[in-house]
Coordinates of C-alpha atoms and ligand atoms in Angstrom, one line a residue:
M108 CA 10.9 17.9 -12.6
R109 CA 13.6 17.1 -15.2
V110 CA 11.1 15.2 -17.6
T111 CA 12.3 17.8 -20.5
K112 CA 16.0 17.2 -19.5
L113 CA 15.6 13.5 -19.8
A114 CA 13.8 13.0 -22.9
S115 CA 17.0 13.2 -25.0
S116 CA 18.2 10.1 -23.1
V117 CA 14.7 8.5 -23.2
S118 CA 15.2 8.3 -26.9
Y119 CA 18.4 6.6 -26.9
I120 CA 17.1 4.0 -24.3
S121 CA 14.1 3.1 -26.2
L122 CA 16.0 2.6 -29.8
L123 CA 18.2 0.3 -27.5
A124 CA 15.2 -1.2 -26.4
L125 CA 14.4 -2.2 -30.1
Y126 CA 17.1 -4.5 -30.2
F127 CA 16.5 -6.2 -27.1
S128 CA 13.3 -7.8 -27.4
F129 CA 12.2 -9.8 -24.5
Y130 CA 13.2 -12.9 -26.2
T131 CA 16.4 -12.3 -26.7
I132 CA 18.1 -13.8 -23.6
T133 CA 21.6 -14.1 -23.4
T134 CA 23.0 -17.1 -21.5
I135 CA 24.7 -15.7 -18.6
S136 CA 28.2 -17.1 -18.6
S137 CA 29.2 -19.2 -15.6
T138 CA 32.8 -17.7 -14.7
S139 CA 31.3 -14.0 -13.8
L140 CA 28.1 -13.7 -11.1
P141 CA 24.7 -11.8 -12.6
D142 CA 25.6 -9.0 -11.0
D143 CA 28.5 -8.4 -12.9
N144 CA 26.7 -8.9 -16.3
F145 CA 23.7 -6.5 -15.1
I146 CA 26.4 -3.8 -14.2
K147 CA 28.1 -4.4 -17.4
C148 CA 25.0 -4.0 -19.3
L149 CA 24.0 -1.1 -17.3
N150 CA 27.3 0.9 -17.8
K151 CA 26.1 0.7 -21.5
N152 CA 22.7 1.9 -20.9
T153 CA 22.9 4.9 -18.8
Y154 CA 24.4 8.0 -19.0
V155 CA 25.1 8.9 -15.6
D156 CA 28.3 8.8 -14.5
F157 CA 28.1 6.6 -10.9
P158 CA 30.2 4.0 -9.2
L159 CA 27.3 1.2 -10.0
E160 CA 29.1 -1.4 -7.5
K161 CA 28.3 0.9 -4.4
T162 CA 24.8 0.3 -5.0
F163 CA 24.8 -3.7 -5.9
F164 CA 24.3 -6.4 -3.0
T165 CA 24.7 -9.6 -3.3
P166 CA 25.1 -12.8 -0.9
E167 CA 28.6 -13.7 -2.4
K168 CA 29.9 -10.3 -2.1
N169 CA 28.7 -9.4 1.6
A170 CA 26.3 -11.8 2.9
S171 CA 25.6 -9.9 6.0
T172 CA 25.3 -6.3 4.0
F173 CA 23.1 -8.2 1.6
I174 CA 20.5 -9.5 4.2
K175 CA 20.4 -6.0 6.0
V176 CA 19.8 -4.2 2.9
L177 CA 16.9 -6.9 2.1
K178 CA 15.3 -6.5 5.4
S179 CA 15.8 -2.7 5.5
T180 CA 12.2 -2.1 4.3
A181 CA 10.8 -5.8 4.2
H182 CA 7.6 -5.4 6.4
N183 CA 6.8 -9.0 6.6
Y184 CA 9.3 -11.4 8.2
R185 CA 7.0 -14.2 7.3
Y186 CA 8.7 -13.9 3.6
L187 CA 12.0 -13.7 5.4
T188 CA 12.7 -17.2 6.4
N189 CA 15.5 -19.3 5.2
S190 CA 13.0 -21.1 3.0
T191 CA 11.5 -17.9 1.3
P192 CA 13.3 -17.4 -2.2
K193 CA 16.0 -14.7 -2.0
P194 CA 16.9 -12.1 -5.3
S195 CA 20.2 -13.0 -6.6
F196 CA 21.1 -9.5 -6.0
I197 CA 19.7 -6.0 -5.0
F198 CA 20.1 -3.0 -7.0
T199 CA 19.1 0.4 -5.5
P200 CA 19.4 2.9 -8.2
V201 CA 20.2 6.4 -7.4
H202 CA 19.2 8.1 -10.7
E203 CA 16.0 7.8 -12.7
S204 CA 17.7 6.6 -15.6
H205 CA 18.8 3.5 -13.4
V206 CA 15.6 2.6 -13.6
Q207 CA 14.7 2.8 -17.1
A208 CA 18.4 0.7 -18.0
S209 CA 17.3 -1.9 -15.5
I210 CA 14.3 -3.0 -17.3
I211 CA 16.4 -3.2 -20.7
C212 CA 18.9 -5.2 -18.7
S213 CA 16.6 -7.4 -16.8
K214 CA 15.1 -8.1 -20.5
K215 CA 18.5 -8.6 -22.3
L216 CA 19.7 -11.0 -19.5
G217 CA 16.5 -12.8 -18.5
I218 CA 16.3 -12.0 -14.9
H219 CA 13.0 -11.3 -13.5
L220 CA 12.6 -8.2 -12.0
R221 CA 11.0 -6.8 -8.9
V222 CA 10.2 -3.6 -7.8
R223 CA 10.2 -2.3 -4.1
S224 CA 9.2 1.2 -2.7
G225 CA 8.1 1.0 0.8
G226 CA 8.0 -2.7 1.2
H227 CA 4.6 -2.8 3.1
D228 CA 3.3 -5.7 0.6
F229 CA 1.1 -8.0 2.6
E230 CA 2.4 -10.8 0.8
A231 CA 5.8 -9.3 0.1
V232 CA 5.8 -9.5 -4.0
S233 CA 7.8 -6.7 -3.9
Y234 CA 10.9 -8.4 -2.5
V235 CA 10.1 -12.3 -2.9
S236 CA 9.2 -14.0 -5.9
Q237 CA 7.6 -17.6 -5.4
I238 CA 7.1 -18.3 -8.7
E239 CA 10.0 -18.0 -10.7
T240 CA 14.3 -17.6 -10.2
P241 CA 16.4 -16.0 -10.5
F242 CA 14.9 -12.5 -9.8
L243 CA 16.3 -9.3 -8.8
L244 CA 15.3 -6.7 -6.4
L245 CA 14.9 -3.3 -7.8
D246 CA 14.9 -1.3 -4.5
L247 CA 13.7 2.6 -4.9
S248 CA 14.3 3.9 -1.4
K249 CA 17.3 6.1 -2.7
L250 CA 14.8 7.7 -4.7
R251 CA 12.9 9.8 -2.3
Q252 CA 12.8 13.3 -3.1
I253 CA 9.8 15.5 -2.0
N254 CA 9.6 18.8 -3.7
V255 CA 6.4 21.0 -2.2
D256 CA 4.7 23.8 -3.9
I257 CA 2.6 25.4 -1.7
E258 CA 1.4 27.9 -4.5
D259 CA 1.0 25.5 -6.6
N260 CA -1.1 23.2 -3.9
S261 CA 1.0 20.5 -5.3
A262 CA 4.3 18.2 -4.3
W263 CA 6.4 16.0 -6.8
V264 CA 7.3 13.0 -4.8
Q265 CA 9.4 9.9 -5.7
A266 CA 8.6 6.6 -5.2
G267 CA 10.7 5.7 -2.3
A268 CA 9.6 8.5 -0.1
T269 CA 7.4 7.3 2.9
L270 CA 4.1 8.8 3.5
G271 CA 5.5 10.3 6.7
E272 CA 8.0 12.3 4.7
V273 CA 5.6 13.5 2.6
Y274 CA 3.6 14.7 5.6
Y275 CA 6.4 16.1 7.4
R276 CA 7.7 18.2 4.3
I277 CA 4.3 19.8 4.0
A278 CA 4.1 20.9 7.2
E279 CA 7.5 22.3 7.2
K280 CA 6.1 24.7 4.5
S281 CA 2.3 25.4 5.7
K282 CA 0.0 24.5 8.6
I283 CA -3.1 24.5 6.4
H284 CA -2.1 22.2 3.6
G285 CA -2.6 18.3 3.9
F286 CA -2.5 15.1 1.9
P287 CA -5.1 12.4 2.5
A288 CA -3.1 9.3 2.8
G289 CA -2.7 6.3 5.0
L290 CA -2.1 5.8 8.8
C291 CA 1.2 4.4 8.8
S292 CA 4.1 6.8 8.2
T293 CA 6.4 4.1 6.8
V294 CA 4.3 2.7 4.1
G295 CA 5.8 4.1 0.5
V296 CA 4.4 6.5 -1.8
G297 CA 5.1 4.6 -4.5
G298 CA 3.2 1.4 -3.5
Y299 CA 0.3 3.1 -1.6
I300 CA -0.9 5.1 -4.6
T301 CA -0.8 2.1 -7.0
G302 CA -3.6 0.5 -4.8
G303 CA -5.9 3.5 -4.2
G304 CA -4.7 4.3 -0.6
Y305 CA -6.9 5.1 2.5
G306 CA -6.7 7.3 5.4
A307 CA -7.9 9.6 7.9
L308 CA -9.0 12.3 5.5
M309 CA -11.0 9.9 3.0
R310 CA -14.5 10.7 3.8
K311 CA -13.3 14.5 3.3
Y312 CA -11.1 14.2 0.4
G313 CA -11.0 10.4 -0.5
L314 CA -8.1 8.3 -1.3
G315 CA -4.8 9.3 -2.0
A316 CA -5.0 7.9 -6.0
D317 CA -8.4 10.5 -6.1
N318 CA -5.8 13.3 -5.5
V319 CA -3.1 12.3 -8.3
L320 CA -2.1 15.2 -10.7
D321 CA 0.5 13.8 -13.0
A322 CA 3.2 10.9 -12.6
K323 CA 6.3 9.8 -14.0
I324 CA 6.7 6.2 -15.2
V325 CA 9.3 3.5 -16.6
D326 CA 7.3 1.5 -19.2
A327 CA 7.8 -2.1 -20.3
N328 CA 10.3 -0.6 -22.8
G329 CA 12.3 1.3 -20.8
K330 CA 11.0 4.5 -21.6
L331 CA 10.2 7.5 -19.4
L332 CA 6.5 8.9 -19.7
D333 CA 4.1 11.6 -17.8
R334 CA 0.9 11.8 -17.9
S335 CA 0.6 13.1 -21.8
S336 CA 2.8 11.0 -23.1
M337 CA 1.2 7.7 -21.5
G338 CA -2.1 9.0 -22.1
E339 CA -5.5 8.6 -19.9
D340 CA -5.8 4.9 -20.3
M341 CA -2.6 4.2 -18.3
F342 CA -2.9 7.1 -16.3
W343 CA -6.4 5.7 -15.2
A344 CA -4.7 2.1 -14.7
I345 CA -1.9 3.3 -12.1
R346 CA -4.3 4.9 -9.8
G347 CA -5.5 2.3 -7.9
G348 CA -5.2 -1.0 -10.3
G349 CA -2.7 -2.4 -8.1
G350 CA 1.5 -2.2 -8.2
G351 CA 3.9 -3.9 -10.2
S352 CA 1.9 -4.6 -13.3
F353 CA 2.2 -1.5 -15.6
G354 CA 5.9 -0.1 -15.4
I355 CA 7.7 1.3 -12.6
I356 CA 6.3 4.7 -10.8
L357 CA 9.4 7.2 -10.5
A358 CA 6.9 9.9 -9.0
W359 CA 3.5 11.1 -8.3
K360 CA 2.2 14.6 -8.7
L361 CA -0.2 15.1 -5.7
R362 CA -3.0 17.7 -5.3
L363 CA -2.5 18.8 -1.6
V364 CA -5.9 19.6 0.4
P365 CA -6.6 22.4 2.7
V366 CA -6.9 21.4 6.6
P367 CA -7.6 23.7 9.5
E368 CA -4.9 25.0 12.1
T369 CA -6.6 23.1 14.4
L370 CA -8.1 19.5 14.5
T371 CA -9.4 17.4 17.3
I372 CA -8.3 13.8 18.0
F373 CA -9.9 11.4 20.6
S374 CA -9.5 7.4 21.8
V375 CA -12.2 5.7 23.8
T376 CA -12.0 2.4 24.9
K377 CA -14.6 0.1 25.3
T378 CA -13.9 -3.3 26.8
L379 CA -16.5 -5.9 26.2
E380 CA -17.6 -5.6 30.0
Q381 CA -18.3 -2.1 29.0
D382 CA -20.5 -2.7 25.7
P383 CA -21.6 -6.2 26.4
H384 CA -24.7 -6.2 24.2
F385 CA -22.4 -4.5 21.3
K386 CA -24.7 -1.4 21.8
T387 CA -22.0 1.2 20.9
L388 CA -20.2 -1.1 18.0
S389 CA -24.0 -1.6 16.7
K390 CA -24.5 2.1 16.4
W391 CA -21.4 3.1 14.9
Q392 CA -22.0 0.5 12.3
R393 CA -25.4 2.6 11.7
V394 CA -23.6 6.1 11.8
A395 CA -19.8 5.8 10.6
D396 CA -20.5 6.5 7.0
K397 CA -22.8 9.2 7.4
L398 CA -21.3 11.8 9.8
V399 CA -20.2 14.8 8.7
E400 CA -17.5 14.3 6.1
E401 CA -14.8 16.3 8.4
L402 CA -15.2 13.1 11.0
F403 CA -13.4 10.0 10.9
I404 CA -14.0 7.4 13.2
R405 CA -12.2 4.0 13.1
V406 CA -12.6 1.1 15.5
V407 CA -9.6 -1.3 16.3
I408 CA -10.4 -4.2 18.5
R409 CA -7.8 -5.8 20.0
A410 CA -7.4 -9.0 22.1
S411 CA -5.9 -7.5 25.6
G412 CA -4.9 -10.7 26.9
N413 CA -7.3 -10.3 29.9
N414 CA -9.7 -12.6 28.5
T415 CA -11.4 -9.6 27.5
V416 CA -11.5 -7.9 24.1
A417 CA -11.2 -3.9 23.7
A418 CA -12.7 -2.0 21.0
S419 CA -10.7 1.5 20.6
Y420 CA -12.8 4.1 19.0
R421 CA -10.1 6.5 17.5
G422 CA -11.4 9.9 15.8
Q423 CA -10.0 12.8 14.2
F424 CA -12.1 15.6 13.3
L425 CA -11.3 18.9 11.1
G426 CA -12.4 21.4 13.7
G427 CA -12.3 22.5 17.2
K428 CA -13.2 19.9 20.1
G429 CA -16.8 22.3 20.7
T430 CA -18.0 21.5 17.6
L431 CA -17.1 18.4 18.0
I432 CA -18.9 17.5 21.1
K433 CA -22.1 18.6 19.6
I434 CA -22.0 16.2 16.7
M435 CA -21.3 13.7 18.8
K436 CA -23.9 14.2 21.4
K437 CA -26.6 14.4 18.4
D438 CA -25.4 11.7 16.2
F439 CA -23.4 9.1 18.5
P440 CA -24.2 9.7 22.1
E441 CA -23.2 5.8 23.0
L442 CA -19.7 6.5 22.9
G443 CA -20.1 9.2 25.9
L444 CA -17.5 11.3 24.1
T445 CA -16.5 14.2 26.6
E446 CA -14.2 17.0 26.1
K447 CA -11.5 15.3 28.6
D448 CA -11.3 13.0 25.7
C449 CA -10.5 15.6 23.1
T450 CA -6.9 17.0 22.0
E451 CA -6.9 19.5 19.7
M452 CA -3.7 19.9 17.9
R453 CA -2.1 20.7 14.2
W454 CA -2.9 18.2 11.1
I455 CA 0.6 17.2 11.2
E456 CA 0.3 16.1 15.1
T457 CA -2.9 14.3 14.1
V458 CA -0.6 12.1 11.7
I459 CA 1.6 11.2 14.8
F460 CA -1.4 9.8 16.4
N461 CA -3.4 8.0 13.8
G462 CA 0.3 6.2 13.1
E463 CA 0.0 5.3 16.8
F464 CA 3.1 6.5 18.2
P465 CA 3.5 7.1 21.9
K466 CA 2.0 10.3 22.9
G467 CA 4.8 13.4 22.6
T468 CA 6.6 11.7 20.3
P469 CA 7.9 14.3 17.9
I470 CA 7.2 15.0 14.3
E471 CA 10.6 14.6 13.5
D472 CA 10.2 10.9 14.2
L473 CA 7.9 10.8 10.8
I474 CA 10.9 10.7 8.8
Q475 CA 12.4 7.1 8.7
V476 CA 11.8 5.8 12.2
K477 CA 9.9 2.4 12.6
S478 CA 6.2 2.6 12.8
P479 CA 4.8 1.3 15.5
L480 CA 1.8 0.3 13.5
V481 CA 4.4 -2.2 11.8
N482 CA 3.6 -6.3 13.0
P483 CA 7.0 -7.6 12.3
S484 CA 5.3 -11.2 10.7
F485 CA 1.6 -11.3 9.8
K486 CA -1.0 -12.6 7.7
S487 CA -3.9 -10.1 7.1
K488 CA -6.9 -10.4 4.7
G489 CA -9.7 -7.9 4.0
D490 CA -13.5 -7.5 3.7
I491 CA -16.2 -5.2 2.5
V492 CA -19.1 -4.4 4.5
K493 CA -22.6 -3.2 2.9
K494 CA -24.8 -3.8 5.7
P495 CA -24.1 -3.6 9.8
I496 CA -22.8 -6.7 11.2
P497 CA -25.3 -8.4 13.9
A498 CA -24.3 -8.2 17.7
S499 CA -24.6 -12.1 17.6
V500 CA -21.9 -12.1 14.9
L501 CA -19.8 -9.7 16.7
K502 CA -20.1 -11.6 19.9
G503 CA -18.6 -14.4 17.6
I504 CA -15.6 -12.2 16.5
F505 CA -14.9 -11.3 20.1
K506 CA -14.8 -14.8 21.3
R507 CA -12.4 -15.7 18.8
L508 CA -9.9 -12.8 19.4
I509 CA -10.1 -13.9 23.5
Q510 CA -9.4 -17.5 22.5
K511 CA -6.3 -16.2 20.2
G512 CA -4.9 -13.5 22.9
P513 CA -2.6 -10.7 22.2
G514 CA -1.1 -9.8 18.8
T515 CA -4.2 -10.2 16.9
F516 CA -6.5 -7.6 15.8
L517 CA -9.3 -6.2 13.7
A518 CA -9.5 -2.5 12.4
F519 CA -13.0 -0.9 11.2
A520 CA -12.4 1.8 8.8
P521 CA -15.3 4.1 7.5
Y522 CA -16.3 5.1 4.0
G523 CA -19.1 7.6 2.9
G524 CA -18.7 10.9 2.4
M525 CA -16.5 12.0 -0.7
M526 CA -16.1 7.9 -1.1
A527 CA -19.5 7.5 -1.6
K528 CA -19.1 10.4 -4.1
I529 CA -16.9 9.4 -6.8
S530 CA -18.1 6.6 -9.4
E531 CA -16.8 3.0 -9.3
S532 CA -14.8 3.5 -12.3
E533 CA -13.3 6.8 -12.0
I534 CA -10.1 4.6 -11.3
P535 CA -9.8 1.1 -10.7
F536 CA -10.5 1.1 -7.1
P537 CA -14.3 0.4 -7.1
H538 CA -15.7 0.3 -3.3
R539 CA -17.5 3.3 -3.3
S540 CA -21.2 4.4 -2.7
G541 CA -22.9 1.6 -0.8
T542 CA -19.7 0.6 1.5
I543 CA -20.0 1.4 5.2
F544 CA -16.5 0.3 6.1
K545 CA -13.7 -1.9 5.5
I546 CA -12.4 -4.5 8.0
L547 CA -8.8 -5.3 8.1
Y548 CA -8.1 -8.5 10.0
N549 CA -4.6 -9.3 10.9
A550 CA -2.7 -12.5 12.4
D551 CA 0.5 -12.2 14.5
T552 CA 2.5 -14.8 12.9
G553 CA 5.6 -14.6 15.0
K554 CA 5.4 -17.5 16.8
S555 CA 3.2 -20.3 15.0
P556 CA 2.4 -19.3 11.6
G557 CA 0.5 -22.1 10.7
T558 CA -1.7 -21.9 13.6
E559 CA -2.2 -18.3 13.1
I560 CA -2.8 -18.5 9.5
N561 CA -5.6 -21.4 10.2
W562 CA -6.8 -18.8 12.9
I563 CA -7.4 -16.0 10.5
R564 CA -8.8 -17.9 7.8
E565 CA -11.2 -19.8 10.0
L566 CA -12.4 -16.1 11.2
Y567 CA -12.8 -15.1 7.5
S568 CA -15.1 -18.2 6.7
F569 CA -17.0 -17.4 9.7
M570 CA -17.3 -14.0 8.2
T571 CA -18.9 -14.8 4.7
P572 CA -22.5 -14.3 5.5
Y573 CA -22.4 -11.2 6.7
V574 CA -20.1 -9.0 4.3
S575 CA -20.0 -8.4 0.6
S576 CA -20.7 -11.2 -1.6
N577 CA -21.1 -11.8 -5.4
P578 CA -18.1 -11.2 -5.4
R579 CA -16.7 -11.2 -1.8
L580 CA -14.5 -8.0 -2.2
S581 CA -11.3 -7.1 -1.1
Y582 CA -8.9 -3.9 -1.3
V583 CA -5.9 -4.4 -3.6
N584 CA -3.6 -2.9 -1.0
Y585 CA -4.3 -5.6 1.4
R586 CA -3.2 -8.3 -1.0
D587 CA -4.5 -11.9 -0.5
L588 CA -2.6 -14.4 -2.1
D589 CA -5.6 -16.7 -0.4
L590 CA -7.8 -15.2 -3.2
G591 CA -5.7 -16.8 -5.9
Q592 CA -2.5 -16.1 -7.7
N593 CA -0.3 -16.5 -11.0
T594 CA 1.4 -19.6 -11.7
R595 CA 3.7 -20.4 -14.8
N596 CA 0.8 -21.3 -16.5
T597 CA -0.7 -18.5 -18.3
T598 CA -4.2 -20.3 -19.3
S599 CA -5.2 -21.0 -15.5
N600 CA -3.2 -17.8 -14.5
F601 CA -6.1 -16.0 -16.2
N602 CA -9.1 -18.0 -14.8
N603 CA -7.3 -17.4 -11.3
A604 CA -7.3 -13.9 -11.9
Q605 CA -10.3 -13.3 -12.9
I606 CA -11.5 -14.4 -9.6
W607 CA -9.2 -12.0 -7.6
G608 CA -9.8 -9.2 -10.1
A609 CA -13.6 -9.2 -9.4
K610 CA -12.8 -8.8 -5.8
Y611 CA -10.2 -6.1 -6.0
F612 CA -11.5 -4.4 -9.3
K613 CA -15.2 -5.4 -9.6
G614 CA -15.9 -4.3 -13.5
N615 CA -12.7 -2.5 -13.6
F616 CA -10.7 -5.4 -13.9
E617 CA -11.5 -6.2 -17.8
R618 CA -10.6 -2.4 -18.6
L619 CA -7.2 -3.3 -16.4
V620 CA -6.7 -6.4 -18.4
R621 CA -7.1 -4.3 -21.9
I622 CA -4.6 -1.7 -20.8
K623 CA -1.9 -3.8 -19.5
S624 CA -2.5 -6.2 -22.8
K625 CA -1.7 -2.8 -25.0
V626 CA 1.1 -1.4 -22.9
D627 CA 3.0 -4.6 -21.6
P628 CA 2.1 -7.3 -24.1
H629 CA 5.0 -9.7 -22.8
N630 CA 4.3 -9.4 -19.3
I631 CA 7.5 -7.7 -18.2
F632 CA 6.1 -6.3 -14.9
R633 CA 4.6 -9.6 -13.2
H634 CA 4.0 -11.1 -9.7
E635 CA 2.0 -13.8 -8.0
Q636 CA -1.0 -11.4 -8.1
S637 CA -0.2 -8.9 -11.1
I638 CA -2.6 -8.4 -13.9
P639 CA -2.7 -10.6 -16.8
T640 CA -2.9 -9.8 -20.5
T641 CA -5.8 -10.9 -22.6
M642 CA -5.0 -14.3 -23.8
Ligands
FAD162 C1 1.8 -1.6 8.9 C2 0.9 -1.2 7.7 C3 0.2 -0.2 7.8 C4 -0.8 0.0 6.5 N1 -1.4 1.3 6.5 C5 -2.2 1.7 5.5 C6 -3.2 2.6 5.4 O1 -3.3 3.2 6.4 N2 -3.6 2.9 4.2 C7 -3.6 2.1 3.5 O2 -4.3 2.3 2.2 N3 -2.8 1.2 3.1 C8 -2.1 0.7 4.3 N4 -1.2 -0.2 3.9 C9 -1.3 -1.2 2.7 C10 -0.1 -0.2 2.1 O3 -0.6 0.5 1.3 C11 0.1 -1.1 0.9 O4 1.1 -2.4 1.4 C12 1.0 -0.6 -0.1 O5 0.7 -1.5 -1.1 C13 2.3 -0.6 0.0 O6 3.0 0.1 -0.6 P1 4.9 0.0 -0.3 O7 5.7 1.0 -1.7 O8 5.1 0.1 1.0 O9 5.1 -1.1 -0.7 P2 5.8 -2.5 -1.5 O10 5.7 -3.9 -1.0 O11 7.1 -1.7 -2.2 O12 5.0 -2.2 -3.1 C14 4.0 -2.9 -2.8 C15 3.4 -3.4 -4.4 O13 3.2 -1.9 -5.1 C16 4.6 -2.5 -6.2 N5 5.2 -1.3 -6.4 C17 6.2 -0.5 -5.6 N6 6.7 0.3 -5.8 C18 6.5 0.6 -6.9 C19 6.7 1.5 -8.1 N7 7.7 2.4 -7.8 N8 6.0 1.4 -9.3 C20 5.2 0.5 -9.3 N9 4.6 -0.4 -8.6 C21 5.4 -0.6 -7.5 C22 5.2 -3.5 -5.8 O14 5.7 -4.3 -6.5 C23 4.1 -4.5 -5.0 O15 3.6 -5.2 -5.7 C24 -0.5 -0.8 5.2 C25 0.4 -1.7 5.1 C26 1.2 -2.1 6.3 C27 1.9 -3.4 6.2
NAG163 C1 30.5 -6.6 5.2 O1 30.1 -5.2 5.3 C2 30.2 -4.8 7.0 C3 29.7 -3.4 6.8 O2 28.4 -3.7 6.2 C4 31.8 -4.9 7.1 O3 31.6 -4.6 8.6 C5 32.2 -6.1 6.8 O4 33.5 -6.2 7.6 C6 32.0 -6.8 5.7 N1 32.4 -7.9 5.3 C7 33.1 -8.7 4.2 C8 33.5 -9.9 4.6 O5 33.9 -7.7 3.4
NAG164 C1 -4.6 -7.0 32.6 O1 -4.4 -7.5 33.4 C2 -2.9 -7.1 34.4 C3 -3.0 -7.6 35.5 O2 -4.2 -7.5 36.6 C4 -3.2 -5.2 34.2 O3 -1.9 -4.9 34.9 C5 -3.4 -4.8 33.2 O4 -3.3 -3.5 32.8 C6 -4.6 -5.3 32.2 N1 -4.5 -5.2 30.8 C7 -5.4 -4.7 30.1 C8 -5.5 -4.3 29.1 O5 -6.8 -4.6 31.0
NAG165 C1 -3.1 -25.1 -17.7 O1 -3.9 -24.6 -16.9 C2 -5.0 -25.1 -17.9 C3 -6.1 -24.7 -17.0 O2 -6.5 -24.9 -15.8 C4 -4.8 -26.6 -18.0 O3 -6.0 -26.9 -18.5 C5 -3.8 -27.1 -18.7 O4 -3.4 -28.3 -18.6 C6 -2.6 -26.3 -17.7 N1 -1.2 -26.6 -18.9 C7 -0.2 -27.0 -18.3 C8 1.1 -26.8 -19.0 O5 0.0 -27.2 -17.1

């Protein structure tokens, strides 16, 4: 990558940064639009010759194009209603130095900045600010280069690339290399790794963030840093401490992992009628985290609309079906898996399966094609489970799903294996040994958001006694503003943050606050749930 080449411009930019401290806010002149001032400032602060007007989008210049760009990767339409705040303008940098200059200019002009990579944030904090206006959206979708180095078992990936693109580019070069990342192909690499990042290979290799070797980040002074220049504290914080708090990730260097040439996948569905006493689901809870690390079986529980609920056991095994059947007969015979249920395939094809694309979808669809996992408008919540949920409680969940009907679902993802071998403080993501599985609750808020949000909150409250407690834990990439949010009041922010901070990060929260206070003392990188500075 071009770390050395950029070094000369970095010192130039950081010199400029000294002149424009956070508090020297220039008044925006009433005759020109905020983006004009921003463009002028960028032109002064970048050395790349590029017509910046082409990468600026404002409602004043062309409302339909503006909305199109805003929507392009906005994955939760619940935050795209007429009444949700919109950015004053969108800037899509085409060069890394544009990102550096954006930070300098956002400080100079006193306009708050939000950063978006893949736009999958559950609460849309990457493209909607509910706590301050005006704000600008820095959209990294044009910074999406991927350089796979098979000899080195690594890849440099720019933040705007999607997981599907990363998988595709790896598979283009090798059948026996992979990367342990998420199920949904359109999730952005930029945001995904900042929160940890789980997926179908996590029982074998851990999280995406457990497999990061280096990073390039622009800090609060507009300086470009890599692992050695940012230091181990900041490098620790950015791998799981949540997006939008420490700086803007430009690229990650990922460690590729070995995968066999043949993997096996299966999907076996049991409706409530087929598993009336929850024998299968109860057994799954007892074995899912203890099975061999090569085997990952998640359960997706959906209201199917016929007054019933269907639980789909979706499995991936790093090996052939013969071995898989033997393991299942011994450890999980209740599922009744047969050879007929199993399909052998290459790793890249399992990505299509895990992404729930229709059977036969070409792997090319991993590149910039809409993922079937995306629900246009939703409210989600998460839980961490440490002891099996009793059958009577599962019955309560199924009853609620039947009442709600199609569109809503729960997904249980098993931990154990490598996840349990990594210490809680290795990176900020703390949900390791002792976790059986994670729950994702999802409500479809497309029609009547109020009713649906009440429904999911009631279910969450019903689950309180049966999930982790003191604190009730959650996954930061399943961002949930019900857990508390920042306001304009820094005192109450800190108190709120201690509550959600302990849920997402346990004891790692204090270290995140210390690092935040050091690397971003003026809180340039802030949003509804960003890490606060010490008071
Ligand atoms: C349909 C769907 C499926 C999902 N599947 C999975 C899954 O299988 N596994 C899993 O672990 N998670 C999954 N997630 C959650 C996902 O990992 C998080 O929402 C993640 O933060 C998304 O990253 P993004 O770049 O797409 O999002 P964005 O909305 O762009 O960003 C998310 C957060 O990171 C910040 N951020 C974005 N880019 C940068 C950057 N370059 N530098 C610093 N901060 C940045 C944003 O400001 C925001 O706070 C899924 C989400 C959805 C909606
Ligand atoms: C806005 O941009 C679109 C293309 O994205 C174009 O078709 C349309 O004519 C433009 N409208 C105006 C008023 O310039
Ligand atoms: C629901 O019932 C309809 C009509 O009987 C049927 O076509 C459909 O396949 C059923 N759906 C499920 C998920 O069982
Ligand atoms: C900020 O919050 C604190 C604690 O909640 C409260 O005591 C204080 O009055 C608030 N300040 C303002 C200006 O609202």
